[in-house]
Structures are given as C-alpha cells and as structure tokens.
mmCIF file with all atom_site columns, C-alpha atoms in Angstrom:
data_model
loop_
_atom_site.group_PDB
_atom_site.id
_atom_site.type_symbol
_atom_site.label_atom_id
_atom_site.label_alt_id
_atom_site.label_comp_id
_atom_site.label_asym_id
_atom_site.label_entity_id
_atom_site.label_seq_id
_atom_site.pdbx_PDB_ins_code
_atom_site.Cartn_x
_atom_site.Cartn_y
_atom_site.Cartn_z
_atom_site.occupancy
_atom_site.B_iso_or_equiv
_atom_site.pdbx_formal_charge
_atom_site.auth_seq_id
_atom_site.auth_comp_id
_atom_site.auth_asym_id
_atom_site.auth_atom_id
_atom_site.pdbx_PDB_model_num
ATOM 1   C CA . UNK Z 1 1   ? -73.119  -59.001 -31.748 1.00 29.00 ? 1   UNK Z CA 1
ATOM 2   C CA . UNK Z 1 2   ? -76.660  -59.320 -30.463 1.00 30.00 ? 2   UNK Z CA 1
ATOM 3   C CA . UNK Z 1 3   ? -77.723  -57.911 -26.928 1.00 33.00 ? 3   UNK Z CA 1
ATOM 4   C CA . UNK Z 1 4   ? -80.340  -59.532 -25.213 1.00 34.00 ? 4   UNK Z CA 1
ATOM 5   C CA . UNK Z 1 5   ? -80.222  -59.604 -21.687 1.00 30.00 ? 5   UNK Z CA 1
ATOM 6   C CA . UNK Z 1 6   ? -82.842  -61.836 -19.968 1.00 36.00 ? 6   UNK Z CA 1
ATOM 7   C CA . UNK Z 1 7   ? -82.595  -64.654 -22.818 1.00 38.00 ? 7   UNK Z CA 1
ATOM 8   C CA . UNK Z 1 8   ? -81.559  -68.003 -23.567 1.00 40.00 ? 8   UNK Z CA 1
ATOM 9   C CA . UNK Z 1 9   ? -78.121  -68.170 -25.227 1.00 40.00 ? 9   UNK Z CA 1
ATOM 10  C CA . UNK Z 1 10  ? -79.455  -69.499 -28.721 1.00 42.00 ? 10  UNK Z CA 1
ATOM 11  C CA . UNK Z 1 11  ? -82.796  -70.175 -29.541 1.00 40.00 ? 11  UNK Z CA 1
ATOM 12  C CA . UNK Z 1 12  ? -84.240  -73.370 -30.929 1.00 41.00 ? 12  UNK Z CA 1
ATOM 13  C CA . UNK Z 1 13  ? -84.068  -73.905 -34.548 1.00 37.00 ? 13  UNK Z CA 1
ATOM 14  C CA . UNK Z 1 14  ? -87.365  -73.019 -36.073 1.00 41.00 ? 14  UNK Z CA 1
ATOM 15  C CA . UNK Z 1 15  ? -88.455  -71.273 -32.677 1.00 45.00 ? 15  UNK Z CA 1
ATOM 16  C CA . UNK Z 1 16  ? -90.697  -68.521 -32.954 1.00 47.00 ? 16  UNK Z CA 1
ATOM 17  C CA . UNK Z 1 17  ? -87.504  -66.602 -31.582 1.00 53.00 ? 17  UNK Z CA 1
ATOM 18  C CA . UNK Z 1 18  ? -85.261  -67.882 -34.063 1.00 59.00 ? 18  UNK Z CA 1
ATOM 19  C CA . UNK Z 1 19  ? -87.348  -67.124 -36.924 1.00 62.00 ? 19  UNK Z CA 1
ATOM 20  C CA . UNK Z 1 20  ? -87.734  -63.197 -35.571 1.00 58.00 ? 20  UNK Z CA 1
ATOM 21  C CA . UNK Z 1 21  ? -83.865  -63.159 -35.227 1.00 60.00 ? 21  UNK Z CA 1
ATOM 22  C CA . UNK Z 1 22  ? -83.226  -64.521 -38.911 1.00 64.00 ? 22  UNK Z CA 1
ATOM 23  C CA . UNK Z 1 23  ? -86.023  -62.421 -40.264 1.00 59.00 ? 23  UNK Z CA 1
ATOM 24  C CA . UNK Z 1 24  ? -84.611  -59.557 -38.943 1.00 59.00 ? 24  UNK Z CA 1
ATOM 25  C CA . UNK Z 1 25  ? -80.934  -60.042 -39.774 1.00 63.00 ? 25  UNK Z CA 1
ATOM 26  C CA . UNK Z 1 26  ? -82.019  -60.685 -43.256 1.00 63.00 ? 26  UNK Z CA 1
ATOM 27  C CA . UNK Z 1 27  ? -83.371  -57.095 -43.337 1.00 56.00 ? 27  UNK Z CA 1
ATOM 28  C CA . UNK Z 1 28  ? -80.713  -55.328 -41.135 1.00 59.00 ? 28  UNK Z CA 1
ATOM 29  C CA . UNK Z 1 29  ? -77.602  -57.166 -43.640 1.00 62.00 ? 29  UNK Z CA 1
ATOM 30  C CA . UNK Z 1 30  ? -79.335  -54.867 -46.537 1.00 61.00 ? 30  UNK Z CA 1
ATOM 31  C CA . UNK Z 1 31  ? -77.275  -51.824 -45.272 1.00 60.00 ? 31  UNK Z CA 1
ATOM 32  C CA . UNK Z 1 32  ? -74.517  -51.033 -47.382 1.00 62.00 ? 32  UNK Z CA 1
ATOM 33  C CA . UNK Z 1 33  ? -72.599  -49.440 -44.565 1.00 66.00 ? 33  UNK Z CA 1
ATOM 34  C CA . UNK Z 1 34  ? -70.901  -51.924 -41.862 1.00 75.00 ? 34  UNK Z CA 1
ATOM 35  C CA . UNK Z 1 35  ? -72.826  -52.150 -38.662 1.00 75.00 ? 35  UNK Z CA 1
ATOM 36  C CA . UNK Z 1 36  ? -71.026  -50.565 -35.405 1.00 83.00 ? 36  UNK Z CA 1
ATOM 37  C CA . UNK Z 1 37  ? -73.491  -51.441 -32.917 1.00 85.00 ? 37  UNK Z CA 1
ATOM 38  C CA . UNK Z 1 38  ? -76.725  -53.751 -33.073 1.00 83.00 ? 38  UNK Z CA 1
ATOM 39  C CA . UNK Z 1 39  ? -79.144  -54.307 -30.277 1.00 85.00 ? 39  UNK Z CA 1
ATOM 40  C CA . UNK Z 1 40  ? -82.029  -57.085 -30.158 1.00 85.00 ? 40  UNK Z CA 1
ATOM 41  C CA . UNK Z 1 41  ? -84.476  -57.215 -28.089 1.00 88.00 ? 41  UNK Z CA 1
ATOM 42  C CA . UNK Z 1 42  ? -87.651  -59.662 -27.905 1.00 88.00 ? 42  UNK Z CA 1
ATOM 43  C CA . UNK Z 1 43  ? -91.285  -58.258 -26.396 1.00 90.00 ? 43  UNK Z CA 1
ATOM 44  C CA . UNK Z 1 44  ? -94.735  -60.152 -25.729 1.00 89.00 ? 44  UNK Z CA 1
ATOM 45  C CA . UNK Z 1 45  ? -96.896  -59.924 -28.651 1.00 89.00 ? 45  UNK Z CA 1
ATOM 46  C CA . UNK Z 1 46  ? -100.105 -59.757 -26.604 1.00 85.00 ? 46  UNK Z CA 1
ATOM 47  C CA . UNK Z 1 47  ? -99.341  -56.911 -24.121 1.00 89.00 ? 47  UNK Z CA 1
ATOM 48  C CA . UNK Z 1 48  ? -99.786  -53.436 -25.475 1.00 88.00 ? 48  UNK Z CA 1
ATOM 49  C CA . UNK Z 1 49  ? -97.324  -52.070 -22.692 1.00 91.00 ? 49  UNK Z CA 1
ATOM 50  C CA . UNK Z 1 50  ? -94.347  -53.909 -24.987 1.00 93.00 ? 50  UNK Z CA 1
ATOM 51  C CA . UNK Z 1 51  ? -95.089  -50.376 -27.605 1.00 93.00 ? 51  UNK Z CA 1
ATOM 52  C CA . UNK Z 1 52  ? -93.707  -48.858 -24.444 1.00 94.00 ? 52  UNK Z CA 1
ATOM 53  C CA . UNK Z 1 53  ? -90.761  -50.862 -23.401 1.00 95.00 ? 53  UNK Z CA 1
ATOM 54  C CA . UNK Z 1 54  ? -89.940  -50.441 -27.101 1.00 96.00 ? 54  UNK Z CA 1
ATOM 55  C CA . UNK Z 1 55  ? -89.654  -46.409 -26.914 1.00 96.00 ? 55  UNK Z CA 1
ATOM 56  C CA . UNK Z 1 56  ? -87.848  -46.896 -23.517 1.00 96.00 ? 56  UNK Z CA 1
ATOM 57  C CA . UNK Z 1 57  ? -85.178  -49.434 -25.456 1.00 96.00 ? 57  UNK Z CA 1
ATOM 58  C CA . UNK Z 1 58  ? -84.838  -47.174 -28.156 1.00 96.00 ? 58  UNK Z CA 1
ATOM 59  C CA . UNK Z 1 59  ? -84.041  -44.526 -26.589 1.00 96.00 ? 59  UNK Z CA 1
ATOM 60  C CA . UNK Z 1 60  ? -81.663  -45.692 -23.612 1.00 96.00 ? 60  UNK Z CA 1
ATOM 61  C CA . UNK Z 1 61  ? -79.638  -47.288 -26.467 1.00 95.00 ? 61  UNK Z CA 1
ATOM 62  C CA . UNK Z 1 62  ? -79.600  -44.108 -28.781 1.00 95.00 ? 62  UNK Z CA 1
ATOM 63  C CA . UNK Z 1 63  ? -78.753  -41.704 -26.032 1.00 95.00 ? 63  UNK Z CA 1
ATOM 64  C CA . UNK Z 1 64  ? -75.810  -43.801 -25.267 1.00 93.00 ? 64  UNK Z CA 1
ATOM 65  C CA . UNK Z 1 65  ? -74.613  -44.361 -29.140 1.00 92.00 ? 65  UNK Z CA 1
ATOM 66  C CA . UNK Z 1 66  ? -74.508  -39.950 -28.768 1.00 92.00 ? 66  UNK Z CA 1
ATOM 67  C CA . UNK Z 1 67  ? -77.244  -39.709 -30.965 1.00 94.00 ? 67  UNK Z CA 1
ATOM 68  C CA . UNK Z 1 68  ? -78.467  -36.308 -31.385 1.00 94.00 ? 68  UNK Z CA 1
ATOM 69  C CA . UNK Z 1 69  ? -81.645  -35.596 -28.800 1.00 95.00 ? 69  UNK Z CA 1
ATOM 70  C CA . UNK Z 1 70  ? -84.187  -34.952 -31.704 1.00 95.00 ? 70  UNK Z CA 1
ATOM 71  C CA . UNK Z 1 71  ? -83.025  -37.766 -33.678 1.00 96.00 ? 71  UNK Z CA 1
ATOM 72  C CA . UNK Z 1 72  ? -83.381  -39.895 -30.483 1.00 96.00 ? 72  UNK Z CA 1
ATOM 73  C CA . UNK Z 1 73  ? -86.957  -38.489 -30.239 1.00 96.00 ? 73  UNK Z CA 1
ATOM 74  C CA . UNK Z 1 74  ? -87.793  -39.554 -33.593 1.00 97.00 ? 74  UNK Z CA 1
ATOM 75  C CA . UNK Z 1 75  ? -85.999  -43.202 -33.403 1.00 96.00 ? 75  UNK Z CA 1
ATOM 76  C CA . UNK Z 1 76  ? -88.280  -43.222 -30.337 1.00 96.00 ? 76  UNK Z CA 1
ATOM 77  C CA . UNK Z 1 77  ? -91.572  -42.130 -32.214 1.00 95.00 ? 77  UNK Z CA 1
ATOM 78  C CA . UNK Z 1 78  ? -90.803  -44.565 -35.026 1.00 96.00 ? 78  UNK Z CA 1
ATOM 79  C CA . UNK Z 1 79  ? -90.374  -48.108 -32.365 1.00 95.00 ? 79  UNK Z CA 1
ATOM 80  C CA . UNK Z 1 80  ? -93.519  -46.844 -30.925 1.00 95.00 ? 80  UNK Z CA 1
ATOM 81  C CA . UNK Z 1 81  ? -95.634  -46.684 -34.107 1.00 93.00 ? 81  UNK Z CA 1
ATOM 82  C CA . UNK Z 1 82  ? -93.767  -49.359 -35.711 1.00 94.00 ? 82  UNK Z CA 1
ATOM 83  C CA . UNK Z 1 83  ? -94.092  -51.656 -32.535 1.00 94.00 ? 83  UNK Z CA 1
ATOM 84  C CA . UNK Z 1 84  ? -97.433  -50.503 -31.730 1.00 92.00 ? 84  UNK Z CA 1
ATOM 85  C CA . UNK Z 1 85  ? -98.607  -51.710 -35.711 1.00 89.00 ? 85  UNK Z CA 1
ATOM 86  C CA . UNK Z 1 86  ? -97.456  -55.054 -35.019 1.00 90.00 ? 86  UNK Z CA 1
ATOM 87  C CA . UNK Z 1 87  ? -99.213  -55.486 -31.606 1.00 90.00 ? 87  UNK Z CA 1
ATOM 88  C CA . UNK Z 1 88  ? -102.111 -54.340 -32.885 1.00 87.00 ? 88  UNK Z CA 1
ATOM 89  C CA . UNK Z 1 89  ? -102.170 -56.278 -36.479 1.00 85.00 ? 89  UNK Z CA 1
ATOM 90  C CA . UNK Z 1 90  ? -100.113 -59.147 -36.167 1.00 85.00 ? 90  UNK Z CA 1
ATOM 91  C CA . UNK Z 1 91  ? -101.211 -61.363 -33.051 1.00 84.00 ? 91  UNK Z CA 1
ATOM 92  C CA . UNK Z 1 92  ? -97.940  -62.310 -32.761 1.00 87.00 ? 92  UNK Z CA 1
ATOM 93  C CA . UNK Z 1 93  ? -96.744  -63.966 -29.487 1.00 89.00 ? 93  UNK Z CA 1
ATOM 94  C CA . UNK Z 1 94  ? -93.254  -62.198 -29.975 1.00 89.00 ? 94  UNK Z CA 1
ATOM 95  C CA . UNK Z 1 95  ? -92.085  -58.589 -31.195 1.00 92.00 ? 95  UNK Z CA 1
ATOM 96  C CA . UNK Z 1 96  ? -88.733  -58.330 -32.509 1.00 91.00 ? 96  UNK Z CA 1
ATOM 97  C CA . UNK Z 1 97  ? -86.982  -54.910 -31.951 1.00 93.00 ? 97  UNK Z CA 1
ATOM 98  C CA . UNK Z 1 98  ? -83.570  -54.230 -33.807 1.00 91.00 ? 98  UNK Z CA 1
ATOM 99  C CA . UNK Z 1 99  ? -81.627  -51.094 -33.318 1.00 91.00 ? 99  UNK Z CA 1
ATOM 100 C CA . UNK Z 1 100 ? -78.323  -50.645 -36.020 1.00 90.00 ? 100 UNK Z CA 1
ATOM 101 C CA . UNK Z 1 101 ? -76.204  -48.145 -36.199 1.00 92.00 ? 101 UNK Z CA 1
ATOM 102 C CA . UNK Z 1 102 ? -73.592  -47.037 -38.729 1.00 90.00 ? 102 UNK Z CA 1
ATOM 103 C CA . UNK Z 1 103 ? -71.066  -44.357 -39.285 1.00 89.00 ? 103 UNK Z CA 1
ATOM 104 C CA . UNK Z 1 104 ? -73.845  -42.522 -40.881 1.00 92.00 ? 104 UNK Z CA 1
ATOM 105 C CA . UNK Z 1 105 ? -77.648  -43.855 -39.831 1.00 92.00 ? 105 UNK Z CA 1
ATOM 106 C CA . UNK Z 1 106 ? -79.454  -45.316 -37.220 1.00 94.00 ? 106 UNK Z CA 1
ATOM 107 C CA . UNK Z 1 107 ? -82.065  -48.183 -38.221 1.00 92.00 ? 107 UNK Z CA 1
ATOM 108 C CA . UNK Z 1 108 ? -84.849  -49.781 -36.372 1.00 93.00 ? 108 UNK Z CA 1
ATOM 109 C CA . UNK Z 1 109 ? -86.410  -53.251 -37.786 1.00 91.00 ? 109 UNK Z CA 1
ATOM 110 C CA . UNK Z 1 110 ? -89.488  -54.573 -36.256 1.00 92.00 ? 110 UNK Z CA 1
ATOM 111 C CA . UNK Z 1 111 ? -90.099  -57.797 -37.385 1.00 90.00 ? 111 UNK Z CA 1
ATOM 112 C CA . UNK Z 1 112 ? -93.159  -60.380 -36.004 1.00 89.00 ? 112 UNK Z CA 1
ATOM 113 C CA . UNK Z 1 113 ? -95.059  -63.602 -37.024 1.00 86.00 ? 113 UNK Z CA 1
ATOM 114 C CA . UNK Z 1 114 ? -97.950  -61.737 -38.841 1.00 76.00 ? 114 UNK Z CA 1
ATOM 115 C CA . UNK Z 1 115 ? -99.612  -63.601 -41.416 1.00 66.00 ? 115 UNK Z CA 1
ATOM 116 C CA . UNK Z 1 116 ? -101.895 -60.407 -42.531 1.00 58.00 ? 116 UNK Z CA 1
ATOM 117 C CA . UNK Z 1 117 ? -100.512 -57.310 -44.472 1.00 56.00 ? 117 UNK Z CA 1
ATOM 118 C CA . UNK Z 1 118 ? -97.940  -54.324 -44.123 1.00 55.00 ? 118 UNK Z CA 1
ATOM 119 C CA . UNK Z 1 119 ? -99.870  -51.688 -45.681 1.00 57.00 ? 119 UNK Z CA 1
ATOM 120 C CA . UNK Z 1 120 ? -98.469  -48.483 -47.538 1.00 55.00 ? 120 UNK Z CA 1
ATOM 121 C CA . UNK Z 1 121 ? -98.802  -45.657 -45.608 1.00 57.00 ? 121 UNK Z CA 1
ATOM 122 C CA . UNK Z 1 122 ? -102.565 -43.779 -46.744 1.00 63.00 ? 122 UNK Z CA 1
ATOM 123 C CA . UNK Z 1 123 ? -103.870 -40.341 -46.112 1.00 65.00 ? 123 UNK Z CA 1
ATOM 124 C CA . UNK Z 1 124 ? -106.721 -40.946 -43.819 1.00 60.00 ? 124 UNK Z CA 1
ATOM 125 C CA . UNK Z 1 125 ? -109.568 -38.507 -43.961 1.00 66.00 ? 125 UNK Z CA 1
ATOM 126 C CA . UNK Z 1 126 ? -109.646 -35.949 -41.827 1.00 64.00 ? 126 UNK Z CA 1
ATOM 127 C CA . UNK Z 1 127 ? -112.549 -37.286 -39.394 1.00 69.00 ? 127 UNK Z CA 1
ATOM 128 C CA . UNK Z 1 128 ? -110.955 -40.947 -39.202 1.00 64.00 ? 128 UNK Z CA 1
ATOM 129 C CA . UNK Z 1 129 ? -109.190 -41.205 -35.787 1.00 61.00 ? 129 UNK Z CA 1
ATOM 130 C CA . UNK Z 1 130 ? -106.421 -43.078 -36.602 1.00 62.00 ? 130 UNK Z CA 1
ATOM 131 C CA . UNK Z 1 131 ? -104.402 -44.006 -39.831 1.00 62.00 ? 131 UNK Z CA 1
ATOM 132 C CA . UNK Z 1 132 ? -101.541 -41.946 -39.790 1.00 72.00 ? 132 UNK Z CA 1
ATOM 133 C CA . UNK Z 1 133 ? -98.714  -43.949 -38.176 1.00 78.00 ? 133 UNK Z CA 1
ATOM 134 C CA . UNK Z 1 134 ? -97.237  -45.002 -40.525 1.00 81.00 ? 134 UNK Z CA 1
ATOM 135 C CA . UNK Z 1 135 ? -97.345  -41.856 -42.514 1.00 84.00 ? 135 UNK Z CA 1
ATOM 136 C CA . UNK Z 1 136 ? -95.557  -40.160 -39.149 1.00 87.00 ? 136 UNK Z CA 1
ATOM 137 C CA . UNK Z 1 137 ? -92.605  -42.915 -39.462 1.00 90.00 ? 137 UNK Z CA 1
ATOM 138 C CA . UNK Z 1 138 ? -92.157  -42.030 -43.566 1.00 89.00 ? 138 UNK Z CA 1
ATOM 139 C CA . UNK Z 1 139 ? -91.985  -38.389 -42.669 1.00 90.00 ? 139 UNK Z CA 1
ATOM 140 C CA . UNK Z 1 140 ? -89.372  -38.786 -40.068 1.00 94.00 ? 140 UNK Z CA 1
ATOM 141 C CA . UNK Z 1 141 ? -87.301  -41.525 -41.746 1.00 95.00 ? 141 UNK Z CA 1
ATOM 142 C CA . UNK Z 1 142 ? -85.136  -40.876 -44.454 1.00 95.00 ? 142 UNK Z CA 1
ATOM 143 C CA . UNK Z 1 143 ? -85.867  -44.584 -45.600 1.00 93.00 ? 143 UNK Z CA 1
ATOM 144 C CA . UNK Z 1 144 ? -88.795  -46.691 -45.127 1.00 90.00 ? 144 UNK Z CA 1
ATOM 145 C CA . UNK Z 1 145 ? -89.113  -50.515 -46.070 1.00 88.00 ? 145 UNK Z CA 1
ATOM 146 C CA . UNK Z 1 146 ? -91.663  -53.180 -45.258 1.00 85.00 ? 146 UNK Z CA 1
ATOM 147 C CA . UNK Z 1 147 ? -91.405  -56.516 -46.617 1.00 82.00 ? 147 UNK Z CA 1
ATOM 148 C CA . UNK Z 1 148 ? -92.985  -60.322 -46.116 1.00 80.00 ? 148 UNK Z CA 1
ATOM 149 C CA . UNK Z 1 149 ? -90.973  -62.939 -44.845 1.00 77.00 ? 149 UNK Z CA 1
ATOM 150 C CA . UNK Z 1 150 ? -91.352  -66.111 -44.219 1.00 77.00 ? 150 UNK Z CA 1
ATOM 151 C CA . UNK Z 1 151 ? -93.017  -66.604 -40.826 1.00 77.00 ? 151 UNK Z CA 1
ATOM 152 C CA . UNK Z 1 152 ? -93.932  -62.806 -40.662 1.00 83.00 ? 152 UNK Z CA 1
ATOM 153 C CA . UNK Z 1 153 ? -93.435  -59.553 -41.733 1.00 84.00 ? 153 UNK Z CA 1
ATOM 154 C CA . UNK Z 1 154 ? -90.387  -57.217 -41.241 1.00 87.00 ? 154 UNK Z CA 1
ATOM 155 C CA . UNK Z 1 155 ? -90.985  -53.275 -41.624 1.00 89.00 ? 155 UNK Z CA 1
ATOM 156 C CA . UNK Z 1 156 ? -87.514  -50.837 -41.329 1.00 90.00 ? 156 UNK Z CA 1
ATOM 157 C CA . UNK Z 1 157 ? -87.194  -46.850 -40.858 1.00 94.00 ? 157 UNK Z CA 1
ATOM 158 C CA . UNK Z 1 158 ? -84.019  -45.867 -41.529 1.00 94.00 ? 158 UNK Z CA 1
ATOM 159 C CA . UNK Z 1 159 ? -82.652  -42.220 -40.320 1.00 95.00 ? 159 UNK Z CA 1
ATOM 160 C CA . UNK Z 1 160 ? -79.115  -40.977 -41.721 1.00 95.00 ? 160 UNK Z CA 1
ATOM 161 C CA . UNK Z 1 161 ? -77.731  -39.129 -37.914 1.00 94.00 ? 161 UNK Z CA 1
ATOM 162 C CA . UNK Z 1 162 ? -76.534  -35.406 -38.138 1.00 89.00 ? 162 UNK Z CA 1
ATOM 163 C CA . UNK Z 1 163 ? -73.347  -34.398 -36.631 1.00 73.00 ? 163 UNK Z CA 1
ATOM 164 C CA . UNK Z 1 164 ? -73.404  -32.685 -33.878 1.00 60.00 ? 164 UNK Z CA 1
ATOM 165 C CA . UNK Z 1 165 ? -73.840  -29.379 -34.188 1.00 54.00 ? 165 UNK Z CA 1
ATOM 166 C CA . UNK Z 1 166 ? -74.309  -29.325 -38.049 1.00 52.00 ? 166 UNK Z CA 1
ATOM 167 C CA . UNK Z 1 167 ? -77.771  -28.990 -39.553 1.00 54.00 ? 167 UNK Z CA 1
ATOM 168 C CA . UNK Z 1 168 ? -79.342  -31.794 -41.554 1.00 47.00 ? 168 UNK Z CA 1
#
C-alpha cells in the first residue's frame, strides 16, 4: 500500500522512520471514505530543497491519479507550505509526505519529529513578510487539521476533487 522507492523494506521499530510512518497512518485512517491510492515518501529534514521535491511528488502523483490541473496546483501549493513549515520549525532529520486519495478527495499529511508547536493559522499584519502559509493552505483546503503526536507533529489539508468538467 505504501510507495517508497529508494527505501528499506520495513523500518526499524521505534526508527525515526517508523515513527513518521505510524504517525502518519494514524492521521490518514481518520478518513471516512476508503483509500484508493496512498503514496509515502520520506525527505531530509535539514535541506530546504526537500519543500521542492515535495511539490514535484505531489504533483507527478496527482497528475497521474487525473486530478483536475488546478486542484493539482493547489495539492502542490499546500506540500510546499506544509513541507516548507516543518523544515523550517521542526529540525527534524526526516519529513514525512503522504498523498491519499478517495473517490471523492485528495489528502496530503506531513508529519515530522517536531517537539515545538503547530500554530493556528493568524492574520499577519500587513508589513510582516511572512505569516501567511498556513492561512494560503486553509483557503485552498476544504479541511485543515494539525495535531501532536507522539514523536512529532502531523498537520493534514484535505481537498474534496471536482469532476471533470463540473464546477466545484
């Protein structure tokens, strides 16, 4: 069920690996729709060019799940904020990036070993530079979760996918 090309088979028990891939099942099983394709994929922590591998991921896989092209430009905007939070926050040594998709959404789930603090998304003021990430990933996900786990934290932006050709 899990793609990771690259990997070891199965990680050690209580590995920094195994405790992204738990953490993120637990938030992925949440869905009350069954799963029709997952994809898991593992970055460096300490290199800012994994926010970038993430977009790249994301949106290889959506395109070929038929995802409609804005959607797959938002699913791409969302790993990149999402991913880009937890490089810059967590000093993790691995990123977790889950992509779900069900008859009716598409779900990313970025999960790492943070020991700080998912914060709710805040209007920054209009001469702060930054600050509005997260409030770009609320806006373009129908649902938006964040929660602690043990070992880290696990943050999910859910989008429900238009038909083709239909409006949302």
């Amino acid at each position: 069920m899990f793609a990771d090309f690259g990997r070891d088979p199965e990680p050690e028990l209580g590995s920094p690996d195994g405790r992204l891939t738990d953490a993120l099942w637990g938030v992925l099983k949440q869905s009350s729709t069954p799963l029709q394709a997952l994809g898991l994929w593992s970055l460096p922590g300490g290199d800012l060019s994994s926010a970038c591998a993430a977009r790249h991921y994301v949106r290889t896989v959506a395109c070929w799940w038929d995802v409609a092209p804005e959607q797959v430009e938002a699913l791409e905007l969302i790993a990149g904020e999402l991913v880009g939070n937890a490089l810059k926050y967590s000093d993790s040594r691995l990123i977790a990036v889950a992509l779900s998709r069900t008859a009716r959404t598409a779900c990313i789930g970025v999960s790492d070993e943070g020991q700080g603090c998912v914060a709710a998304p805040v209007r920054p003021g209009p001469e702060q530079e930054g600050g509005r990430g997260l409030l770009i990933v609320e806006a373009l996900a129908d649902r938006f979760g964040r929660r602690k786990l043990e070992g880290g934290f696990a943050v999910r932006a859910e989008m429900v996918l238009k038909r083709r050709g239909s409006p949302r």
